[in-house]
XYZ file of C-alpha atoms in Angstrom:
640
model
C -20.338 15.295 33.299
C -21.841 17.396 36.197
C -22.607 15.761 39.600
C -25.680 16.515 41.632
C -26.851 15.790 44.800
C -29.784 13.458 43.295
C -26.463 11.293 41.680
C -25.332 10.802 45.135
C -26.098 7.872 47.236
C -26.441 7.428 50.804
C -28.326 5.192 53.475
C -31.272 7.663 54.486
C -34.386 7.590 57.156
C -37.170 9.036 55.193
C -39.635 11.381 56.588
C -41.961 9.350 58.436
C -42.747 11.090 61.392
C -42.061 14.866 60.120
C -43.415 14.819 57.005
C -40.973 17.503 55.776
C -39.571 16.912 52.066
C -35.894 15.828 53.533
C -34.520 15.319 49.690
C -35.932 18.992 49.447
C -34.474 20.479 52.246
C -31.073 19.191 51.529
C -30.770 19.948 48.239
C -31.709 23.874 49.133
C -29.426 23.712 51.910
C -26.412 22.719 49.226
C -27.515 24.637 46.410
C -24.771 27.043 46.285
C -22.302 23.994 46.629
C -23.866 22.527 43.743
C -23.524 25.764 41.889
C -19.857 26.056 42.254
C -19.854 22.492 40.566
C -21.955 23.496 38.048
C -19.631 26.514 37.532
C -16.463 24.700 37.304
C -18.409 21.911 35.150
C -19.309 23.973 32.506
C -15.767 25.752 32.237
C -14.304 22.380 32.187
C -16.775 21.782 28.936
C -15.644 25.191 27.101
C -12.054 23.535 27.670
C -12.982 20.456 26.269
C -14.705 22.080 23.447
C -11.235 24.137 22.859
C -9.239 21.299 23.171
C -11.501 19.577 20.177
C -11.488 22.993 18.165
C -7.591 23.319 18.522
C -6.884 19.788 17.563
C -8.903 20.447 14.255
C -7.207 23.254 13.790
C -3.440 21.859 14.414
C -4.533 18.712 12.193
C -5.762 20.660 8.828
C -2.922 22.986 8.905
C -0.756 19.965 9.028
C -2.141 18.452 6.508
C -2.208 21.492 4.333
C 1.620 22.022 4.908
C 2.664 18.396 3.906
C 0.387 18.065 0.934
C 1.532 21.476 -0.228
C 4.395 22.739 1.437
C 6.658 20.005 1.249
C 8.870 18.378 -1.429
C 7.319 15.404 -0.806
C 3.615 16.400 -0.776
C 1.228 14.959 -3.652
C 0.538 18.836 -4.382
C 3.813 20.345 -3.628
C 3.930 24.024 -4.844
C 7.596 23.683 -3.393
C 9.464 21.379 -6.355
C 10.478 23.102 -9.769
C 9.064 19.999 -11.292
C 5.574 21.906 -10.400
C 6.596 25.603 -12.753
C 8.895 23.521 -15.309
C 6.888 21.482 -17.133
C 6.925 20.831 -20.838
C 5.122 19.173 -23.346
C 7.227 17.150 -26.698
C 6.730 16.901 -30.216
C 7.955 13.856 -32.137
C 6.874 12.303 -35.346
C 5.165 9.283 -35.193
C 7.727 6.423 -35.168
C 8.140 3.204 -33.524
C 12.063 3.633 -33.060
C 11.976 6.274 -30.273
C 10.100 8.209 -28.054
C 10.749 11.590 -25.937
C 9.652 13.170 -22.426
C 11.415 16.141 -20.745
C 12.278 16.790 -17.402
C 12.163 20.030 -14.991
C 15.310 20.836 -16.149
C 14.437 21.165 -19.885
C 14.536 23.732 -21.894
C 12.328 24.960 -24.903
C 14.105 23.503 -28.007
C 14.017 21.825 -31.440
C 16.150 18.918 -32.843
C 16.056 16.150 -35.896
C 16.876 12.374 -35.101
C 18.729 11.178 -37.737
C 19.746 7.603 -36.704
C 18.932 4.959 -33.560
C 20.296 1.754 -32.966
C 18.842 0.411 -29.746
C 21.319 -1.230 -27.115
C 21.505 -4.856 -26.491
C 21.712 -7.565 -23.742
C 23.937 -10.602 -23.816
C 21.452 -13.484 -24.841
C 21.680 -17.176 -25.874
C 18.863 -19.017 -27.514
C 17.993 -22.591 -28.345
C 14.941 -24.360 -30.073
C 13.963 -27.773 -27.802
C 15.156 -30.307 -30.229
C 12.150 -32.411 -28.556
C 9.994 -34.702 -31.172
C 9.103 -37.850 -29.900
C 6.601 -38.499 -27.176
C 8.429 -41.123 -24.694
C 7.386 -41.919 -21.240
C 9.414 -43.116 -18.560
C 9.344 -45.877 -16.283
C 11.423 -46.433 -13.438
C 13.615 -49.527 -13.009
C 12.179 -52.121 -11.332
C 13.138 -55.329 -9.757
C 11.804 -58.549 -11.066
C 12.875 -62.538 -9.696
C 13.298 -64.180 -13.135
C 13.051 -68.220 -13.111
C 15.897 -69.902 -14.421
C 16.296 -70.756 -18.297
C 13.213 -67.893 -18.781
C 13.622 -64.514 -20.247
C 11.968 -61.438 -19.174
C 10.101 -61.536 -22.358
C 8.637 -64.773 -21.780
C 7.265 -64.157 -18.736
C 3.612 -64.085 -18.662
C 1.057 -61.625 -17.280
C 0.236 -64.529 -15.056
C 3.698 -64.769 -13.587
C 3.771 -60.961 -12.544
C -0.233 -60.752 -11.521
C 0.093 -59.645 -8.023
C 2.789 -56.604 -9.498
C 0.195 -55.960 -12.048
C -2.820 -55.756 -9.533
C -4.804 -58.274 -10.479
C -6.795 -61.252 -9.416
C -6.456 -64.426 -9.618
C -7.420 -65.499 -13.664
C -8.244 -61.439 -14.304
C -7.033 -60.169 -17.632
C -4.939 -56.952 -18.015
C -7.190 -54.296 -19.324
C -5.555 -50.878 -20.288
C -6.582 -47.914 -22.436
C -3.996 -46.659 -25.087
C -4.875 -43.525 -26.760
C -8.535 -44.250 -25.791
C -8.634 -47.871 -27.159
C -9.100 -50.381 -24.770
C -6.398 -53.511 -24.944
C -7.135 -56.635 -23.252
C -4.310 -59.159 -22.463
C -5.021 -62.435 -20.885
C -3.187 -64.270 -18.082
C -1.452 -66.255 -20.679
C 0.327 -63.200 -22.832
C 4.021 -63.192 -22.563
C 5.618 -59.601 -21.706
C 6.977 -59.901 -25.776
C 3.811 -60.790 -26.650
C 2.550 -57.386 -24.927
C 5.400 -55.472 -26.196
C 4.213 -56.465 -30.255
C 0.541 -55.884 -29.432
C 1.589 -52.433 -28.488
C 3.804 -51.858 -31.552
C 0.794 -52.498 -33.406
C -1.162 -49.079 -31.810
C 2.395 -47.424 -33.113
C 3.492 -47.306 -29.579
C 7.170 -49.202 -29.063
C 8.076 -50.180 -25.798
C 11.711 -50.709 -24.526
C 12.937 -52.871 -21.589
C 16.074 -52.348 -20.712
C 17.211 -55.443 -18.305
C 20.179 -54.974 -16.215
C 22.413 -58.564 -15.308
C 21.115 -60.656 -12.674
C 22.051 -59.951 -9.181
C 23.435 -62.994 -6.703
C 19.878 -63.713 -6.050
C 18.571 -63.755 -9.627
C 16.928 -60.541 -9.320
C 16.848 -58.008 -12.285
C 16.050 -54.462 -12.755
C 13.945 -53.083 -15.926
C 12.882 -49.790 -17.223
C 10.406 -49.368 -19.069
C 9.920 -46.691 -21.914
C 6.838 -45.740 -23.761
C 7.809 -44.147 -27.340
C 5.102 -42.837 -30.133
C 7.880 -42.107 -32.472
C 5.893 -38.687 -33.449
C 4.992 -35.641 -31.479
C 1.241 -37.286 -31.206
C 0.164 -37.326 -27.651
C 0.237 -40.668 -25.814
C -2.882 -41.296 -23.498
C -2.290 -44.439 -20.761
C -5.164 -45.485 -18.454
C -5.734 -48.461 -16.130
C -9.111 -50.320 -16.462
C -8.245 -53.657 -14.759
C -5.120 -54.001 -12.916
C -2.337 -51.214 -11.763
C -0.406 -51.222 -14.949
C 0.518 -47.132 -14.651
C 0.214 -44.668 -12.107
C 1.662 -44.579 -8.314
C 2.658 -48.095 -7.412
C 1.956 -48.989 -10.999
C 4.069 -52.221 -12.494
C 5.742 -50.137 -15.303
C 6.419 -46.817 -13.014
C 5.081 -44.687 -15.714
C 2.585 -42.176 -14.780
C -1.289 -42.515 -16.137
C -2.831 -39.887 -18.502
C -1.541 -38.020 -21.396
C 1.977 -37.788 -22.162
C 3.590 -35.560 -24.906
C 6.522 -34.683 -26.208
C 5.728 -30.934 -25.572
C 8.055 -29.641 -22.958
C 6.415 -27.250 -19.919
C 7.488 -25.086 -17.201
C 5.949 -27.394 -14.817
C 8.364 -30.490 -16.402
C 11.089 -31.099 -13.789
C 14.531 -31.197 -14.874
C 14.605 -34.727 -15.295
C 11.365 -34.899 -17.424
C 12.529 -31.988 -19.486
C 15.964 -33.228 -20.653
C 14.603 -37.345 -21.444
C 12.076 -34.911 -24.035
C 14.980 -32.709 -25.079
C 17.019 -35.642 -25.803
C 17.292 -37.212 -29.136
C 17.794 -40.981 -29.267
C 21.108 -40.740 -30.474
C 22.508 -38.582 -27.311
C 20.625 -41.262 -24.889
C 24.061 -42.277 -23.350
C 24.681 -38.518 -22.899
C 21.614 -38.526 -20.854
C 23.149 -39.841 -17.277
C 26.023 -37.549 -17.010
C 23.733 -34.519 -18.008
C 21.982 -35.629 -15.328
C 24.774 -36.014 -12.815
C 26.004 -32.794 -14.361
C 23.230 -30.767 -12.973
C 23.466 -32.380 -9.211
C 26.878 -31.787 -8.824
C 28.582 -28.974 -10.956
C 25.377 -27.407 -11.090
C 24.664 -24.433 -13.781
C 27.242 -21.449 -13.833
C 25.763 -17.570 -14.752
C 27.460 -14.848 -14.698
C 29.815 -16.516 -11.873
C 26.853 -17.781 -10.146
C 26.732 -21.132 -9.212
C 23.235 -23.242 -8.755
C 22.293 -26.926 -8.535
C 19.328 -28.439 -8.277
C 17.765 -31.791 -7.840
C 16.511 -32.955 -11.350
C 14.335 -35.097 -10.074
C 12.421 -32.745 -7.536
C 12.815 -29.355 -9.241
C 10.174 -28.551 -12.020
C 11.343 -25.931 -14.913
C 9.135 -23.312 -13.490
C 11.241 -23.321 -10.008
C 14.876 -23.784 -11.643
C 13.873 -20.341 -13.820
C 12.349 -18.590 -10.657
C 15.504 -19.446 -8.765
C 18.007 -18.384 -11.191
C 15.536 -15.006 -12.237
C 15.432 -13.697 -9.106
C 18.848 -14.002 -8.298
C 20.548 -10.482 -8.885
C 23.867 -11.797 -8.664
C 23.275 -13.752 -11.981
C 21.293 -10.690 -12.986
C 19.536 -12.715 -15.965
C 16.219 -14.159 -17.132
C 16.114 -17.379 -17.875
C 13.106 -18.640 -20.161
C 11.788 -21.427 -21.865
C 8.757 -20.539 -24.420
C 6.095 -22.955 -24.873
C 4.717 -20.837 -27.790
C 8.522 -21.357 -30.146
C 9.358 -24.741 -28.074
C 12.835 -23.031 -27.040
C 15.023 -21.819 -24.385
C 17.016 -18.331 -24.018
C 19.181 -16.401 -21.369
C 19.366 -12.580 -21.347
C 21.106 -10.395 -19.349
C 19.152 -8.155 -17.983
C 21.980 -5.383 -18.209
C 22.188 -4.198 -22.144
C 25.699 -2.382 -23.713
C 28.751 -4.093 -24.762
C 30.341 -3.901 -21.630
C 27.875 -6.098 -20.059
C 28.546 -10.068 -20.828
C 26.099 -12.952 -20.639
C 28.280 -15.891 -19.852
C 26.908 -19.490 -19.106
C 28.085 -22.931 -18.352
C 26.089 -26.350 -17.385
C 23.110 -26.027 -20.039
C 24.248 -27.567 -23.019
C 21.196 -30.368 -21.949
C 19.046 -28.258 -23.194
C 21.035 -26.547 -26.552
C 22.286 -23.484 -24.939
C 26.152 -24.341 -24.652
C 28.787 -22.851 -22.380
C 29.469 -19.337 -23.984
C 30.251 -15.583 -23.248
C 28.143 -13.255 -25.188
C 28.374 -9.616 -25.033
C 25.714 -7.182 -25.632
C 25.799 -3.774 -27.365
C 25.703 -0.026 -26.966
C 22.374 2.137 -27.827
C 23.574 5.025 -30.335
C 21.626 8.366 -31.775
C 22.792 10.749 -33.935
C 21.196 14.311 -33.196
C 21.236 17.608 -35.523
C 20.500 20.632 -33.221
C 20.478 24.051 -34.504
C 22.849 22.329 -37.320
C 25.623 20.432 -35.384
C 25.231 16.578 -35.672
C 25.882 15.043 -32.622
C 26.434 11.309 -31.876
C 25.598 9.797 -28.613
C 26.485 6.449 -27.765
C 24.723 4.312 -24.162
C 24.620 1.265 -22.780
C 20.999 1.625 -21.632
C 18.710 2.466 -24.144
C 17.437 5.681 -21.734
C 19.417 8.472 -22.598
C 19.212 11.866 -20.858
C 20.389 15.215 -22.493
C 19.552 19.026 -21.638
C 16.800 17.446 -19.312
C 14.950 15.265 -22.246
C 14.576 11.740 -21.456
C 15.103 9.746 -24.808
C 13.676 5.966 -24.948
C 15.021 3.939 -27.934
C 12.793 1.105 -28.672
C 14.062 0.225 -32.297
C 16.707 1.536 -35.074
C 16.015 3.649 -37.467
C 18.261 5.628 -40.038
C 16.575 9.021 -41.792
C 16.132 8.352 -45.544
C 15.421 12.233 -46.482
C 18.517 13.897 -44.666
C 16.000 15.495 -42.024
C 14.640 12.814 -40.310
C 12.253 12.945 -37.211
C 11.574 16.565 -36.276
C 11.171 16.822 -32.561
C 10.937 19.895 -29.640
C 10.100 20.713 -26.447
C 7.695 23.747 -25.405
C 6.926 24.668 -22.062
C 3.562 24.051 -20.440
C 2.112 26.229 -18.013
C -1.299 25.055 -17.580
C -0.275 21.992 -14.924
C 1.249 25.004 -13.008
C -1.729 26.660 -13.069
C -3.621 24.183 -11.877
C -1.414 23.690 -9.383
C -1.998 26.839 -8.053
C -5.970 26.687 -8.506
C -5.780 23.556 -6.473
C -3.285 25.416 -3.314
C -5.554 28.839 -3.396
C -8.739 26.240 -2.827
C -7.082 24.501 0.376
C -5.421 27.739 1.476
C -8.702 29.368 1.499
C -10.656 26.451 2.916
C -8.412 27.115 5.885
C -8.381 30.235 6.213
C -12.318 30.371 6.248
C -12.296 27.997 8.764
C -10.041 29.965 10.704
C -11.628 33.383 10.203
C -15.162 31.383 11.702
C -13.473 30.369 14.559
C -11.820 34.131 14.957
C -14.626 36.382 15.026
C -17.485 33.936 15.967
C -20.312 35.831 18.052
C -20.321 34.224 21.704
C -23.651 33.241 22.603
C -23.200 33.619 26.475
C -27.116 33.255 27.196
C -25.919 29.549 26.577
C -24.187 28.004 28.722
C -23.042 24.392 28.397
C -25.582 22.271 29.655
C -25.217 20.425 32.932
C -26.455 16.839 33.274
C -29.911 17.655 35.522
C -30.674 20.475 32.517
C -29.457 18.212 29.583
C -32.451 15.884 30.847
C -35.004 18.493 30.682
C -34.549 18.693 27.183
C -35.201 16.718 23.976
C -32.144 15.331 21.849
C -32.629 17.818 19.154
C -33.059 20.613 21.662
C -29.839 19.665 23.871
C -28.199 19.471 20.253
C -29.107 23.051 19.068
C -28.285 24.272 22.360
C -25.052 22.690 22.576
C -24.302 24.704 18.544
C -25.049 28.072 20.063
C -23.247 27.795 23.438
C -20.024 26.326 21.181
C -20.270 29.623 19.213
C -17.097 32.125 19.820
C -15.489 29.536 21.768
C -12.200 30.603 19.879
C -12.977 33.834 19.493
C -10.020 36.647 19.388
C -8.041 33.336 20.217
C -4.458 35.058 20.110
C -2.518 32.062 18.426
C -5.487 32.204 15.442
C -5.144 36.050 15.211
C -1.356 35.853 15.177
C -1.090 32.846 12.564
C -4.346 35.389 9.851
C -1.745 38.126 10.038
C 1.052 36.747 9.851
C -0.487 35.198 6.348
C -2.309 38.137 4.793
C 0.919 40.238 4.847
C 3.180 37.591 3.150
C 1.205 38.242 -0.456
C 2.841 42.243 0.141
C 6.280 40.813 0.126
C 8.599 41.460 -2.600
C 11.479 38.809 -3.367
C 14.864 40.806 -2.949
C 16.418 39.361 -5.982
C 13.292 39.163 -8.553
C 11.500 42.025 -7.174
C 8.036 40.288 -7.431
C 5.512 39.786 -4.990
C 2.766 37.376 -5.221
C 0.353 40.403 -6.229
C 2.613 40.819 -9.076
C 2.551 37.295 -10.059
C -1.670 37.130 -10.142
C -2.467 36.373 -6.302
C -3.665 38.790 -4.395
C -6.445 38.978 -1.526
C -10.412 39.095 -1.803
C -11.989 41.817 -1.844
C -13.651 42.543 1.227
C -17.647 42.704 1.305
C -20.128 43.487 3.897
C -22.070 40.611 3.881
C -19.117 37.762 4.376
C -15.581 40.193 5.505
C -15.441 38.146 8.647
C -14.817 34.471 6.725
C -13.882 35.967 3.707
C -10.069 38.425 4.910
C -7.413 37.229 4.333
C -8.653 34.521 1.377
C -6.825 34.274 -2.012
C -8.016 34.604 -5.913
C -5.793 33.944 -8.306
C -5.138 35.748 -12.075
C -5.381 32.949 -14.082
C -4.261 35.020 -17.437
C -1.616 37.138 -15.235
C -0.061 34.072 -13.684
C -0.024 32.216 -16.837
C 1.521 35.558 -18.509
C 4.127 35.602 -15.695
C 4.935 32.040 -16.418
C 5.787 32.169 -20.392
C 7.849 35.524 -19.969
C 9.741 34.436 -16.781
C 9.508 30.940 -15.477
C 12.602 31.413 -13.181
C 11.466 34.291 -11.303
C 7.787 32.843 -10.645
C 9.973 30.228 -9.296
C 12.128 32.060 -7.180
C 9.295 34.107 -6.314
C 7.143 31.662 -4.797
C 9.978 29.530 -3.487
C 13.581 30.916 -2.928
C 15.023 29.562 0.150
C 17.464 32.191 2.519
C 20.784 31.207 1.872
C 23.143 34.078 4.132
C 23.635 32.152 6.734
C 21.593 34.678 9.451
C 19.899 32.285 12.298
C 16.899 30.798 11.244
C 14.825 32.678 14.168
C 15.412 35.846 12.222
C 15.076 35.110 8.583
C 15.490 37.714 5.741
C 11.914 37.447 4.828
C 12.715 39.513 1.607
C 15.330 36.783 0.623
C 12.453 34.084 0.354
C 9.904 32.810 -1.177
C 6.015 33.333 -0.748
C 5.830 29.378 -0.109
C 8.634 29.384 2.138
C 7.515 31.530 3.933
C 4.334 30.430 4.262
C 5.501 26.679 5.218
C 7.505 28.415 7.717
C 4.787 30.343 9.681
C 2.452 26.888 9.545
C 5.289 25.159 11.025
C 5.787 28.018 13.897
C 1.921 27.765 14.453
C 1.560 24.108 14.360
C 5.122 24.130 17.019
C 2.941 26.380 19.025
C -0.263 24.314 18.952
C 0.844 21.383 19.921
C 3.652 22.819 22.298
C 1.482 25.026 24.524
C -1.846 26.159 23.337
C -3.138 21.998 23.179
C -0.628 21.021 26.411
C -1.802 23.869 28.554
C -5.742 23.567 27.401
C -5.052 19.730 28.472
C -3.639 21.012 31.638
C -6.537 22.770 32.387
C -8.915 20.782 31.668
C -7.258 17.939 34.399
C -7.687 21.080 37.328
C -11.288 21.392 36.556
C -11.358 17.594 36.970
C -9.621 17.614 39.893
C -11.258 20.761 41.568
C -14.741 19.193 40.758
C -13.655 15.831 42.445
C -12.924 18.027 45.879
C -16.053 20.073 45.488
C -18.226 17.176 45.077
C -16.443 15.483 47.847
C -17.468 18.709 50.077
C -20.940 18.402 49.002
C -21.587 14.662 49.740
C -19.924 15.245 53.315
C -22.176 18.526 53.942
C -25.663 17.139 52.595
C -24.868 13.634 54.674
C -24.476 15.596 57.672
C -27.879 17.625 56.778
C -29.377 13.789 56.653
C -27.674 12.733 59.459
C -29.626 16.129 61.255
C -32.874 15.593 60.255
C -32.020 11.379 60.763
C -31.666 12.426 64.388
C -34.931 14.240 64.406
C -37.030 11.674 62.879
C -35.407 9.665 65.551
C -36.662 11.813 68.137
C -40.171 12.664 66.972
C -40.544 8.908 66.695
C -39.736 8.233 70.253
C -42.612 11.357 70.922
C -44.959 9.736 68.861
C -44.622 6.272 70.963
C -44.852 7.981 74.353
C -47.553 9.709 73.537
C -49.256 6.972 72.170
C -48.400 5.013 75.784
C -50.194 8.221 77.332
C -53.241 8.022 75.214
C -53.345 4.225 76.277
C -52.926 4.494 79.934
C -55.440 7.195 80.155
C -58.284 5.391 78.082
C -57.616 2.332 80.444
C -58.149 4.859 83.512
C-alpha cells in the first residue's frame, strides 16, 4: 500500500504561537514527493494485478493440458483407448462373459465349449459334535487314604470361593444347582450327570509332597450348547476352581477359537491321545504351504489370526478358510491352471492332510468365420484380437452353434470426448481473448490508500473492476499463444491428408456483437466427426494425434507430420515454459523494484518534511521567545 505523509510519525511543536496550519504547509511543500510515490505505487499495483492475471492464466492452461493432453489425463484426447472403443454382443449365459479392448476389431464368433480353470484346493468338514469345555490342570494336597472323589466341597472351600458353611451355588444351562459343604467331588460329578452333563477328572500321580494335578472337562455329549454361571462361590471363570471359562460353550467352532480351543472341538474322543502331539506339532514343526513355513502358539493365536497370517503371506500365495456356515475348513491356491500346485503339510488336526493338489487349465473352443479354434489358459482371463474373455463356468453348445457373440465399434464415447475437450478449449480461449483485447480504462487508476478511504467498500470495489480492465491487453505472450492455436485447425496431417476442418472442427464464426471473446473458439460436427469415425477410425486417430517420428530436433518439428493434439499439447507446454520462465519471474522482478524504489522515495520524503518541521519548530521557538519579551515590556511599562 501507498505511504503518505499523514502515515508518518514524528515528534512535532504544534502551532502555538504562529497559528499557521504546520501539517498543511508540509504536506504542500512535499506534494510532488508524495506524487512520485503515488506514481510508482500504483504501477507497482498494475504489476501485482499482472502477476495475479498471469498466474491464472499459467494454472488453467496447465490444467487443461494434463486433463486433456496427456496419456494420463482423466479426459485424454491423446490415448487410442479414447477413438477405439467398442461395444459386445453375447447371449445371455452364466458360463462367460466378453469386453474388448482398444485394440479390437469389429468381428463375429460362436463359443462352442468353456471349461473354467482351477486352483489347487483341499477341503475338510470339522468332524466337531460334542460340546466339551476345558479346564486346566490344577494342583490339589490330597489327605492320605482319601481320593479326589471323596473330597468334599468343604475340604476345597477357600479354592471354591466360599465362606465358611456357604453352599456351592452354580447355574447349568440356566438351572440353578446347589451343593452343600458336605457333597463329595463324586457326589458333584453324578449330580451333574443327571443335567446330561459328564464331567471328567483326570488325576495325575502324587508328587513327593502329595500334591496332584486335575483337569477338568465339561462334556454334553450332543452339539446342545452348555451354559456355566457362578452364583455363590468361584466355581468357573478367571481364578475359577475348575479353570473353565463361565458362559456358553458349544461345540460350534469360530474364527475367534484359538488353535488350542479349535482342535479339543475338532477332536473326536477316540483321537484324544492324538491331541498332545497335534498340539506340539503346531509349536514346533509348524504348518508347511507351498514351502512356507509358520508356527504359532496354540494357546495365544485365535483362528481368525492363524488365517490372516498365512492369507496375506504371498509366498504361500493361498487362502486359508474355515466356514462357519458348512462347519469346514479349505485351502486354495490363489493361482488357478495345472501348473500351479497347492501343497500342504501340518493340518491333518483339523482333516486337511499333508497333500499336493494341482489345479487345472481354463479351455474355449471358438468358431470364427468357420475355423474352430481351441484355446487352452491357466487363468480364466483370456485375451485374443483385443477381446478380453472371462470364464466363470463350463458350458458345451448343444445345437452345434452355440453362443453367438461380436464386437462393433462405438463412436459415441469418442464423441463425447471431443464435446467435453471443445468445452474446456473454448472456456480458455474466451478467457484468453477477454484478457487480449480488454478496453483499458485509464481514467482509473489504482487507488492509493488516502483515496481508497474516501470511498465506500462497494465504490473502492467497482473502481478497482474498471481500473483492472486491459491490464493484459495486446499482452504479447497471450497474442502469440491465440495464433499459434487458431492456425493448427488449417493443418493437414502429411500421411492422412486430413485436417481437423475435415474431421468436423473448425472455428466460430465470427459476429459483431462477441468477435473479441468469441476468435479463435471451436464447434464441433457432431454427424461429420461421427461419419469420419465409422469410415476411418485410424486416420481420425492419426489425425488428431500422430507423433513426429524423423528424428529432426524437437525445436523444429515437422508440424505436418503431427497430430492436431500434439501439436496443440506442444504449444501449451512452450507457453506455460514461457510463463513461468520469464513473463511470471520478470513481472515478480518488477514488482520487488517498485518495492524497493518506494522504500527510498518514502525515505526522501520523511527526511524532507522533518526538516520542513524542524523549520517552522525553530520559528515557533522564536516567536515564543517574542511573545515573552514583549509580554516583560508590557509589564515593566504598566508598573512605570
Amino acid at each position: 500500500m501507498a505511504s503518505s505523509i499523514d502515515s508518518l510519525s514524528s515528534n512535532r511543536l504544534t502551532s502555538l504561537y504562529s497559528g499557521l496550519d504546520t501539517d498543511a504547509l508540509v504536506k504542500s511543500a512535499v506534494a510532488t514527493d508524495q506524487a512520485r510515490i503515488d506514481k510508482v505505487f500504483q504501477a507497482k499495483e498494475k504489476a501485482s494485478w499482472r502477476l495475479e492475471a498471469y498466474n491464472e492464466i499459467y494454472k488453467e492452461a496447465n490444467a487443461m493440458r494434463s486433463d486433456y493432453l496427456s496419456v494420463l489425463g482423466a479426459n485424454t484426447m491423446t490415448s487410442a483407448s479414447t477413438y477405439n472403443v467398442f461395444k459386445t454382443t453375447l447371449e445371455e449365459n452364466s458360463a462367460v462373459s466378453i469386453t474388448a479392448g482398444a485394440s479390437a476389431l469389429p468381428t463375429s464368433f460362436n463359443i462352442l465349449r468353456t471349461t473354467a480353470a482351477t486352483a489347487g484346493r483341499v477341503g475338510a468338514a470339522a468332524t466337531t459334535g460334542t460340546t466339551r469345555a476345558w479346564g486346566q490342570a490344577t494342583v490339589f494336597s490330597v489327605p492320605a487314604d482319601t481320593s479326589f472323589e471323596d473330597m468334599t466341597i468343604g475340604d476345597l472351600s477357600l479354592r471354591f470361593g466360599l465362606n465358611a458353611g456357604e453352599d456351592l451355588k452354580i447355574g447349568v444351562n440356566g438351572e440353578t444347582m446347589t451343593f452343600s459343604q458336605d457333597t463329595t467331588m463324586g457326589a458333584f460329578k453324578d449330580a451333574l450327570a443327571q443335567k446330561g452333563v459328564t464331567l471328567s477328572m483326570s488325576e495325575s500321580a502324587p508328587n513327593e509332597n502329595g500334591d496332584i494335578n486335575v483337569a477338568f472337562q465339561f462334556d454334553t455329549g450332543d452339539t446342545s450348547k452348555l451354559t456355566l454361571t457362578n452364583i455363590t462361590g468361584k466355581a468357573f471363570g478367571d481364578g475359577g476352581f475348575f479353570g473353565v471359562d463361565e458362559g456358553a460353550h458349544t461345540a460350534q467352532i469360530s474364527r475367534d477359537d484359538t488353535i488350542l480351543e479349535a482342535l479339543r472341538k475338532n477332536t473326536q474322543p477316540e483321537d484324544m491321545p492324538r491331541l498332545d502331539a497335534w498340539i506340539t506339532a503346531f509349536e514346533t514343526s509348524g504348518v508347511t504351504i507351498n514351502g512356507k513355513n509358520f508356527t504359532f502358539d496354540p494357546e495365544k493365536t485365535t483362528l481368525r489370526s492363524m488365517m490372516n497370517t498365512i492369507n496375506t503371506d504371498t509366498e504361500a500365495g493361498v487362502t486359508f478358510n474355515f466356514s462357519e456356515l458348512s462347519n469346514s475348513f479349505s485351502i486354495t491356491n490363489t493361482k488357478t491352471g495345472a501348473a500351479s500346485a497347492l501343497t500342504i503339510e501340518g493340518l491333518g488336526a483339523f482333516g486337511l492332510a499333508d497333500a499336493t493338489v494341482n489345479g487345472t487349465d481354463a479351455s474355449m473352443t471358438v468358431n470364427a468365420n468357420g475355423v474352430e479354434t481351441t484355446i487352452t489358459s491357466e487363468s480364466n482371463t483370456i485375451t485374443k484380437d483385443g477381446i478380453t474373455f472371462n470364464i466363470t463356468g463350463d458350458y458345451a453348445a448343444t445345437d452345434g452353434v452355440g453362443l453367438k457373440a461380436g464386437v462393433t465399434r462405438d463412436t459415441q464415447p469418442t464423441v463425447d470426448a471431443m464435446k467435453k475437450f471443445v468445452e474446456s478449449y473454448n472456456g480458455l480461449i474466451e478467457k484468453l481473448n477477454k484478457y487480449y483485447t480488454e478496453d483499458v480504462n485509464s481514467k482509473y487508476p489504482p487507488l492509493t490508500d488516502e483515496q481508497r478511504e474516501e470511498l465506500s467498500e462497494d465504490e473502492a470495489k467497482k473502481w478497482d473492476e474498471k481500473a483492472k480492465s486491459g491490464i493484459l491487453r495486446n499482452d504479447s505472450a497471450i497474442g502469440d499463444l491465440l495464433t499459434s492455436l487458431r492456425s493448427q485447425l488449417l493443418v493437414k496431417n502429411e500421411e492422412t491428408g486430413l485436417s481437423m476442418m475435415d474431421l468436423g472442427i473448425s472455428t466460430v464464426s465470427w459476429s459483431s456483437d462477441d468477435w473479441k471473446t468469441s476468435q479463435g473458439k471451436l464447434e464441433l460436427d457432431e454427424k461429420k466427426l461421427t461419419s469420419m469415425l465409422q469410415a476411418d477410425p485410424t486416420a481420425v486417430q492419426k489425425t488428431m494425434n500422430a507423433v513426429d517420428t524423423s528424428g529432426v530436433a524437437a525445436t523444429a518439428p515437422n508440424t505436418s507430420k503431427e497430430g492436431f493434439f500434439t501439436r496443440v499439447s506442444n504449444i501449451m507446454k512452450d507457453f506455460s515454459s514461457t510463463m513461468r520462465g520469464s513473463v511470471i519471474s520478470d513481472t515478480s522482478k518488477k514488482i520487488d523494484d517498485y518495492t524497493d524504489d518506494m522504500d527510498d522515495l518514502l525515505s526522501k520524503l520523511y527526511d524532507k518534511q522533518e526538516s520542513y518541521y524542524l523549520k517552522y519548530a525553530q520559528m515557533e521557538t522564536l516567536l515564543s521567545q517574542l511573545t515573552a519579551q514583549s509580554e516583560w515590556l508590557g509589564a515593566q511599562m504598566s508598573i512605570a
